[in-house]
XYZ file of C-alpha atoms in Angstrom:
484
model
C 267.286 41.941 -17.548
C 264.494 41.320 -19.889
C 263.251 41.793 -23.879
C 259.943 42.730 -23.829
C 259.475 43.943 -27.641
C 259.887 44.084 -30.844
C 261.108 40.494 -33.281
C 263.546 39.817 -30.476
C 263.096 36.794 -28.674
C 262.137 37.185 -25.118
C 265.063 37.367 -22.527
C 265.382 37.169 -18.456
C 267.790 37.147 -15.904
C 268.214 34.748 -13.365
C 269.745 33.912 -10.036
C 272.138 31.621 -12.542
C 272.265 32.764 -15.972
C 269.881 34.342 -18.465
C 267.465 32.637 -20.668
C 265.971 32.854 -23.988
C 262.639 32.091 -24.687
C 259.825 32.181 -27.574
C 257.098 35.124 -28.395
C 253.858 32.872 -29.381
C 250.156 33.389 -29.790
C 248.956 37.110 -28.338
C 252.127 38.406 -27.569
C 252.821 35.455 -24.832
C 256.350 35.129 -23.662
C 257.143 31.510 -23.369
C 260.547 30.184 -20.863
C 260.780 26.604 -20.658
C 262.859 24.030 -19.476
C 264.718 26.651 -16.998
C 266.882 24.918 -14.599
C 265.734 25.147 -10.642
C 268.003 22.532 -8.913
C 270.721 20.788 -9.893
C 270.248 16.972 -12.022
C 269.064 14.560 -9.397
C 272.016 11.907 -11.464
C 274.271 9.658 -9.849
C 275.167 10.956 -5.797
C 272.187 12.990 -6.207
C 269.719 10.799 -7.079
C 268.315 10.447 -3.780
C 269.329 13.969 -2.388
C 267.817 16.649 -1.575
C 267.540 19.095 -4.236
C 270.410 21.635 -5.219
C 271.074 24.623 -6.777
C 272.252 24.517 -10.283
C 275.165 25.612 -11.823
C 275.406 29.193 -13.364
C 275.780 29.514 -16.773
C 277.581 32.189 -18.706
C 275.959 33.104 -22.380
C 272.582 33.143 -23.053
C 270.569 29.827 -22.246
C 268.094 28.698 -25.032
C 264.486 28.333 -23.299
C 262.446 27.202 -26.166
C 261.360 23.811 -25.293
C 260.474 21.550 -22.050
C 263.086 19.989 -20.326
C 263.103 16.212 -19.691
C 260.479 14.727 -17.854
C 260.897 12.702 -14.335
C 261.785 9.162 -15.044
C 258.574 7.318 -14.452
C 256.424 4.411 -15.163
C 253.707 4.971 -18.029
C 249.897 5.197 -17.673
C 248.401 1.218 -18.606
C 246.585 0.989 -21.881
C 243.531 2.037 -20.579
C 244.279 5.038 -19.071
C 246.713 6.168 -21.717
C 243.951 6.411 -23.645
C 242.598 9.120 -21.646
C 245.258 10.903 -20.090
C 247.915 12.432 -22.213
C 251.370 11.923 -20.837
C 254.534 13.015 -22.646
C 258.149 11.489 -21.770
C 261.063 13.857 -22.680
C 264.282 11.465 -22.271
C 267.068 12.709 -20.037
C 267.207 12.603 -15.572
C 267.810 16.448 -16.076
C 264.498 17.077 -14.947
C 263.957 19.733 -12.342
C 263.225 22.882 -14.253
C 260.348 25.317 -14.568
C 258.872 27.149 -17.323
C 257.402 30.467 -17.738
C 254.565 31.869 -19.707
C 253.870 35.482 -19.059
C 252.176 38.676 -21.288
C 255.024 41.372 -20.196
C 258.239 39.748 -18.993
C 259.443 42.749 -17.599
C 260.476 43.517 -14.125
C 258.125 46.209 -13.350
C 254.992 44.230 -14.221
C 254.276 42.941 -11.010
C 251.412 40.378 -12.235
C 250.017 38.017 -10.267
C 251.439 34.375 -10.625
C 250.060 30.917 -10.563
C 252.167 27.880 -9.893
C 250.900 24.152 -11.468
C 251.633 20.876 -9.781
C 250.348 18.484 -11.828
C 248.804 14.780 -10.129
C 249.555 11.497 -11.688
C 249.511 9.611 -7.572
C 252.771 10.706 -7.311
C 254.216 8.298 -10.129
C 253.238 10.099 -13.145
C 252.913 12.987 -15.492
C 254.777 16.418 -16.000
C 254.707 19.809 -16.794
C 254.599 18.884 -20.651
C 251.159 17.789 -20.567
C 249.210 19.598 -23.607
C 246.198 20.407 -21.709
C 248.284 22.370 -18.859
C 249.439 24.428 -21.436
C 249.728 28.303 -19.883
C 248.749 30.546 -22.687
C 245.285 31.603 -21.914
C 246.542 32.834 -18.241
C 249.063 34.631 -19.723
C 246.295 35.815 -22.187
C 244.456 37.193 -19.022
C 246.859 38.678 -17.165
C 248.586 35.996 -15.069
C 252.014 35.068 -14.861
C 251.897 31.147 -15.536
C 254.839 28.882 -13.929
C 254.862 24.516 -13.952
C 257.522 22.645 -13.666
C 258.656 18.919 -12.636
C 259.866 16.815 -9.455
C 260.979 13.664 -8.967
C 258.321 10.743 -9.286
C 257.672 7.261 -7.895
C 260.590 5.968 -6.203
C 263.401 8.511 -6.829
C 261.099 11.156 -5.257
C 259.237 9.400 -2.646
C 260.790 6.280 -1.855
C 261.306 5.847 1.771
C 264.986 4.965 2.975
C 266.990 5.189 6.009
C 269.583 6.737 4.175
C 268.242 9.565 2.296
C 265.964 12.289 2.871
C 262.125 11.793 3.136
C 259.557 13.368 0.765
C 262.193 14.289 -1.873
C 259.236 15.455 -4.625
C 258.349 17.717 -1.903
C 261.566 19.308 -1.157
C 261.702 19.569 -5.350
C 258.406 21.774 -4.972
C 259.754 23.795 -2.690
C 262.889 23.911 -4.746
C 260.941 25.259 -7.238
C 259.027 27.798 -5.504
C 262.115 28.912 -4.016
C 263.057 29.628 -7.471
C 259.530 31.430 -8.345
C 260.121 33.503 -4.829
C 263.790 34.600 -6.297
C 263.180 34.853 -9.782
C 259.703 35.459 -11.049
C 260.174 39.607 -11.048
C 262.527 39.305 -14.027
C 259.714 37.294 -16.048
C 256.825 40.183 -14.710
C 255.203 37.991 -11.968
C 255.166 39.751 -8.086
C 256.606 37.734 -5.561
C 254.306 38.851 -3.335
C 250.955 37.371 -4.961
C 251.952 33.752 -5.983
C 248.891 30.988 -6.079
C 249.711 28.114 -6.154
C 247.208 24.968 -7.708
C 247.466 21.247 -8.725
C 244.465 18.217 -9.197
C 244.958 14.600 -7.243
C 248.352 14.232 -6.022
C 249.538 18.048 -6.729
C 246.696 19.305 -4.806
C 247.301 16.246 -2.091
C 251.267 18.112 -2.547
C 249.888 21.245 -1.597
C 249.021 19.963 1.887
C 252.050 18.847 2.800
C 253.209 22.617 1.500
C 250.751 24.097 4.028
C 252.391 21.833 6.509
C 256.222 22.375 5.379
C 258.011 24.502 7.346
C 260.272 25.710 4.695
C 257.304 26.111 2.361
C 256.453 29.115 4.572
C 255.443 32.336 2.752
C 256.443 31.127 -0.205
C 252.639 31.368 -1.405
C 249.753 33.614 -0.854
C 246.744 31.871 -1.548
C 246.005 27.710 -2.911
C 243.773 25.968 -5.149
C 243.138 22.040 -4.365
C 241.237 19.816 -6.701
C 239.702 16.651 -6.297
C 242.782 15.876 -3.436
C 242.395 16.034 0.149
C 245.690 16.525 2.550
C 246.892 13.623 3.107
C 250.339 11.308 5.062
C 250.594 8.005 4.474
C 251.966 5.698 7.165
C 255.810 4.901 6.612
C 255.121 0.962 6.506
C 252.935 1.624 3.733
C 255.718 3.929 1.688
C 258.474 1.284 2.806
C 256.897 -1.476 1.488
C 257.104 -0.355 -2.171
C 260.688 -0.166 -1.648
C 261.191 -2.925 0.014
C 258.816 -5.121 -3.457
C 261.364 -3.162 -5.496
C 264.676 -4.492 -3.148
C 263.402 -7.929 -3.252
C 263.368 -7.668 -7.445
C 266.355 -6.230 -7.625
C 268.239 -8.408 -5.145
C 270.034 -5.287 -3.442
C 269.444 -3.728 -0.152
C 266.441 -1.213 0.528
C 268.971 1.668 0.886
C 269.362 4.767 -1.144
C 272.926 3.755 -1.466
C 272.477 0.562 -3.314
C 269.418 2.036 -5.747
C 271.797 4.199 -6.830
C 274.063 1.466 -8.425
C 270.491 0.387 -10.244
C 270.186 1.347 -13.790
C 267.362 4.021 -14.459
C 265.666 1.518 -17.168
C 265.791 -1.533 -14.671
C 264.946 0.817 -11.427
C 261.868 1.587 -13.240
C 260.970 -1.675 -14.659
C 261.071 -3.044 -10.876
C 258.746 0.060 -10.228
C 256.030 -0.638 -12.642
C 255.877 -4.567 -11.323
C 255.671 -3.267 -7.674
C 252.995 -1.377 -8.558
C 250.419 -3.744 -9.980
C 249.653 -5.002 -7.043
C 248.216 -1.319 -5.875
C 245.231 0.400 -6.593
C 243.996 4.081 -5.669
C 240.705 2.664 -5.112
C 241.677 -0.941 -3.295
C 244.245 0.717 -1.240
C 247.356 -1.345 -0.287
C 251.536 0.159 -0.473
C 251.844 3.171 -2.423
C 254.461 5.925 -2.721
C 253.164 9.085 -1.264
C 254.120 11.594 1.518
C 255.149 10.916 5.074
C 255.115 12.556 8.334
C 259.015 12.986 8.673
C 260.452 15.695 11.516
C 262.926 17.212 8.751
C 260.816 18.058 5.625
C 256.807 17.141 7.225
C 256.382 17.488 10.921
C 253.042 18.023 11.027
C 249.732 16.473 9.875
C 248.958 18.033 6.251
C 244.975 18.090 7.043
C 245.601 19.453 10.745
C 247.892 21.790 9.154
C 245.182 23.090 6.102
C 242.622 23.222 8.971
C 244.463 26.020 11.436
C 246.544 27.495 8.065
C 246.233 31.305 7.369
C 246.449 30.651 3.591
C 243.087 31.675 1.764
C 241.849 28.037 -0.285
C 239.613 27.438 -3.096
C 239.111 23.743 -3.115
C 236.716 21.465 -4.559
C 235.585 18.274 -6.562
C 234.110 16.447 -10.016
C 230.699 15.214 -8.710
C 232.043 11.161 -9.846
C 235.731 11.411 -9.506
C 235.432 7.415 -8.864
C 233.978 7.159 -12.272
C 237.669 7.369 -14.009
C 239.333 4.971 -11.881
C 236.268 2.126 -12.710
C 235.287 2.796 -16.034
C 238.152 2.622 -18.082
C 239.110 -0.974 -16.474
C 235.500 -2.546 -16.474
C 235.748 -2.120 -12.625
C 231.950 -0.587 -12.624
C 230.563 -3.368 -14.116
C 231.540 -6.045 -11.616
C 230.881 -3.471 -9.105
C 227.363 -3.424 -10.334
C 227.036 -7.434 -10.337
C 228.469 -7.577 -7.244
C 225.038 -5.493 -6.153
C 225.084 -5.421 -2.380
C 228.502 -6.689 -1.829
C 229.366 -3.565 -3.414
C 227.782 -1.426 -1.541
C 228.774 -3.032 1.766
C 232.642 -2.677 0.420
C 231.842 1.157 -0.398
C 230.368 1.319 3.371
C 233.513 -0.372 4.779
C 235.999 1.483 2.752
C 234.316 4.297 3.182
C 233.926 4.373 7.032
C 230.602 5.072 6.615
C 227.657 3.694 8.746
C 224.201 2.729 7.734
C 222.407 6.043 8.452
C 224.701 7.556 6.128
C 224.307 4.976 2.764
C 220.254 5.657 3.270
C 220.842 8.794 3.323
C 222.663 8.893 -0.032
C 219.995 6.319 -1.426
C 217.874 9.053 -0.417
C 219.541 12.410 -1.685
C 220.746 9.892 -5.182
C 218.096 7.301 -6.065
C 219.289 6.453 -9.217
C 222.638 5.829 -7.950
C 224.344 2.368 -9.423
C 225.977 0.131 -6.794
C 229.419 1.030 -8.559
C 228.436 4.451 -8.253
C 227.514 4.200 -4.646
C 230.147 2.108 -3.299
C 232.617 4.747 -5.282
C 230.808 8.170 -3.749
C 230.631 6.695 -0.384
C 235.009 6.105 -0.711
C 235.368 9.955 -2.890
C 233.220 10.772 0.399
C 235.853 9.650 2.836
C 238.793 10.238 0.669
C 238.300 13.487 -0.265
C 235.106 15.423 0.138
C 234.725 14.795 3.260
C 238.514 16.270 4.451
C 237.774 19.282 2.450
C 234.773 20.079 3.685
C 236.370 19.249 7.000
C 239.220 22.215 6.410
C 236.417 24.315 5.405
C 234.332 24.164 8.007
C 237.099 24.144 10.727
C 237.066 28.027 11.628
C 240.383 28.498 9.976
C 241.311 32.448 9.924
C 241.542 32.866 6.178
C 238.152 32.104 3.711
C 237.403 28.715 1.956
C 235.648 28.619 -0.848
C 234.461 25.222 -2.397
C 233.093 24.038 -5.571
C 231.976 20.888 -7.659
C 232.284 19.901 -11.228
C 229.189 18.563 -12.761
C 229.531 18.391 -15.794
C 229.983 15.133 -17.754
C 232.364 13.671 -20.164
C 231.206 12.956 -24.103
C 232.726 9.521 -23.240
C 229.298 7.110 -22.374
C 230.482 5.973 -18.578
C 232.892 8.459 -17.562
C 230.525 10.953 -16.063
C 231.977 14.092 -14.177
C 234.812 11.748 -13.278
C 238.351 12.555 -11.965
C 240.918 14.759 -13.769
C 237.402 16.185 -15.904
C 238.159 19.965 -15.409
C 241.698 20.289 -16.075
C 240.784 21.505 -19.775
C 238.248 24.156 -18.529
C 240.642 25.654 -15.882
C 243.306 25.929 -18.412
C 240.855 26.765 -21.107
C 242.582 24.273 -23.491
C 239.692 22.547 -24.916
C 240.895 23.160 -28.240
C 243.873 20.978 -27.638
C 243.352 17.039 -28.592
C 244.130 15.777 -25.457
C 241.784 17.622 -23.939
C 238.808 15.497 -25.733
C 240.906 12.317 -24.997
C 239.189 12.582 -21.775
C 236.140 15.131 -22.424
C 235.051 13.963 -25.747
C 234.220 16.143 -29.032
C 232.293 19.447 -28.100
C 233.176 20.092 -24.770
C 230.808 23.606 -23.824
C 233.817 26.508 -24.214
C 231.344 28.776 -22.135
C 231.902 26.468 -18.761
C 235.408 26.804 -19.055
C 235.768 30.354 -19.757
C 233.341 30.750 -16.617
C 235.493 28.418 -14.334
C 238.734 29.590 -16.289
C 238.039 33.323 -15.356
C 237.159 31.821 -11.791
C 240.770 30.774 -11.206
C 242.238 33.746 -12.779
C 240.024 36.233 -10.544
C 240.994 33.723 -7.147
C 245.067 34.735 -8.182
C 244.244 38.355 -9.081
C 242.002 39.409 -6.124
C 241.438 36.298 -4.152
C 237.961 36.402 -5.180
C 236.390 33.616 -7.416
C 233.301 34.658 -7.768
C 231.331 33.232 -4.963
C 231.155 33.555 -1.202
C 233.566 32.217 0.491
C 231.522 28.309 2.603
C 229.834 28.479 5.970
C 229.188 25.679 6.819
C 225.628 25.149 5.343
C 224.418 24.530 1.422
C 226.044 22.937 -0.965
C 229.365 24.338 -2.932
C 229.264 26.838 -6.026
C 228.518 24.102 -8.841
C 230.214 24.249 -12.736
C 227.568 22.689 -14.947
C 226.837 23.050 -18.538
C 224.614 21.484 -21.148
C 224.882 17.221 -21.408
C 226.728 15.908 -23.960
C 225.213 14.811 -27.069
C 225.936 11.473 -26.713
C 225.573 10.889 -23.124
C 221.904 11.811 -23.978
C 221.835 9.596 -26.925
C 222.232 6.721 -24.719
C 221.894 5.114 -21.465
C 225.424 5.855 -19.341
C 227.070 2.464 -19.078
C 230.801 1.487 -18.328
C 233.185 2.335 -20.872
C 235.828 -0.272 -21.665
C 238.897 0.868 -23.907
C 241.165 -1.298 -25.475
């Protein structure tokens, strides 16, 4: 059942109930905050995901649904990375944006998982807003999953990788549901940056992920498990604050406001670049069996993955982190080279190919190297029987110091420069012509599975998205940018 005219607001039908959503800008129809699963409150806080009820009526769709309890951004990062918080543990819905939410339609569909390391952000972020795929002929879903402890806390008494079993939740849901809104089933992309594309991994690795998706996008994250001890340990900092046992059972007697607080403090003492305990995916025989890289390396599922040419640049600008880096001088460079995994031959070589290269900036390509490029060229090179295309983003931020860092091209994919928060991280006068170039890329990739570009060999570098410098990063020499 769906509306698809006239001052009517927009209607579907679902597996559970029919919504109600919004007509905005160019026609879009707009469904959010749909339900996928069932709350993850009280029993099923730590449970897999499950259905939700059914609903008789019509259910109002018009605005995002809570976000996943989490932890916020520090100062310094807030600054640059927008990061809503809807109250309410109701979290696990989707929401649709789509130009003909009719049944016959049969559009192509692209699925969002957002990053934030697997503590952080939500569907609700401005910038990932869907309207200019919609505009161009895509069916546009996002939705949430459970963050930071409640999703991938490791216990002996729940189930493992519980954000994961969310996104498959969720693309269950897409697989069931997305005819009614005008999507086909049939040609679903999914895409996410950092920890949603690391997410997509472990989805080419999931067993009950399979054909659920036809083709992926992963930026600037790599397939990745971490070891269990390294997972456990987070909840084990948390147990210790809280003076309760490390079980699922007893967290669930913990008050969301103090659960979290005893998050945040077990945090500090991690860092994405310094390593150390984290929350992240796990090998685990019941929801990730298999190595995610080994996995992306034999899958059959076309990829498009790729880069920012100094993702390391957001992690140590914002925090000063460059600057010692740089006074550190050699030390620097030796900790790159050891954190890295790299050997001699291969820092003269980048000296080489990068001169002008800072010892910040070479100590932090030398870990994106081993982190991330390196995997990904890795899967692309590995003879897999579907294409892989790669790219790198060049171009860099209107903020002095942040370069082509990390998180850089979220506004061109989703063409919503225009937004605010978009500039929060790519300054005033981003160019609009890279991202309708790389915007178009990503809606071609869903359409035909064609970007633009041949798909890598092997040899020469990726397809590069460049534009003209920034005003101000020409008015000045690039040093580290320190926010309040």
């Amino acid at each position: 059942m769906s509306t698809a005219g006239g001052a009517h607001r927009p209607r579907a039908g679902t597996g559970h109930g029919v919504v109600e959503g919004r007509w905005e800008a160019g026609g879009t129809a707009v469904f959010r905050g749909v339900p996928y699963a069932a709350p993850p409150t009280g029993p099923l806080r730590f449970a897999a995901p499950r259905p939700p009820d059914a609903w008789e009526g019509v259910r109002d769709a018009g605005a995002f649904g809570p976000t996943a309890p989490k932890v916020p951004y520090p100062p310094a990062f807030a600054a640059l990375l927008s990061d809503p918080e809807i109250p309410g543990e109701d979290c696990l819905t989707v929401n649709v944006w789509t130009p003909d939410p009719a049944p016959g339609a049969r559009l192509p569909v692209m699925v969002w998982i957002h990053g934030g390391a697997h503590t952080r952000g939500s569907s609700a972020v401005p910038v990932y807003d869907g309207s200019a795929f919609a505009r161009d002929g895509v069916v546009l879903v996002s939705f949430n999953f459970r963050l930071g402890v409640l999703g991938y806390g490791l216990f002996p008494d729940a189930p493992a990788n519980r954000g994961l079993l969310d996104q498959i939740a969720a693309l269950e849901w897409v697989r069931d549901n997305i005819a009614a809104f005008g999507g086909d089933p049939g040609r679903v992309t999914v895409f996410g940056e950092s920890a949603g594309a690391i997410s997509i991994g472990a989805l080419l690795a999931a067993p009950r992920a399979a054909g659920l998706f036809a083709r992926a996008v992963l930026q600037s994250g790599a397939p990745e498990a971490l070891p269990r001890d390294q997972v456990r340990t987070m909840v084990r900092r948390m147990a210790a604050r809280l003076r309760v046992p490390a079980t699922a059972r007893a967290f669930e007697g913990v008050g969301l406001h103090t659960l979290l607080a005893a998050q945040e403090a077990a945090m500090r003492r991690s860092s994405p670049v310094l390593g150390g305990p984290a929350f992240g995916l796990v090998i685990d025989p019941d929801t990730l069996p298999a190595d995610p890289l080994e996995a992306a390396a034999s899958s059959d599922v076309p990829l498009l993955m790729g880069w920012t040419a100094q993702e390391h640049r957001l992690w140590l600008a914002p925090t000063g982190g460059g600057r010692l880096l740089d006074r550190l001088g050699p030390l620097a460079v030796a900790y790159g080279q050891l954190r890295g995994g790299k050997d001699r031959a291969a820092v003269r070589a980048l000296r080489a190919a990068l001169p002008d290269l800072s010892p910040a900036d070479l100590a932090g390509h030398l870990v994106t190297d081993r982190l991330l490029r390196d995997p990904l060229r890795r899967i692309a090179a590995a003879g897999r029987p579907a294409p892989s295309h790669l790219y790198e983003f060049r171009w860099p931020s209107g903020l002095p110091g942040l370069g082509a860092c990390h998180a850089l091209e979220l506004g061109f994919v989703f063409d919503t420069l225009a937004l605010p928060e978009s500039a929060w991280l790519a300054g005033p006068d981003a160019p609009q012509a890279l991202a309708d170039e790389m915007h178009r890329a990503w809606v071609g990739y869903a359409a035909t599975g064609d970007p633009g570009w041949a798909p890598w060999d092997g040899n020469g570098p990726p397809k590069v998205f460049d534009g003209p410098e920034p005003e101000a990063v020409r008015a000045e020499a690039v040093t580290p940018l320190v926010l309040p």
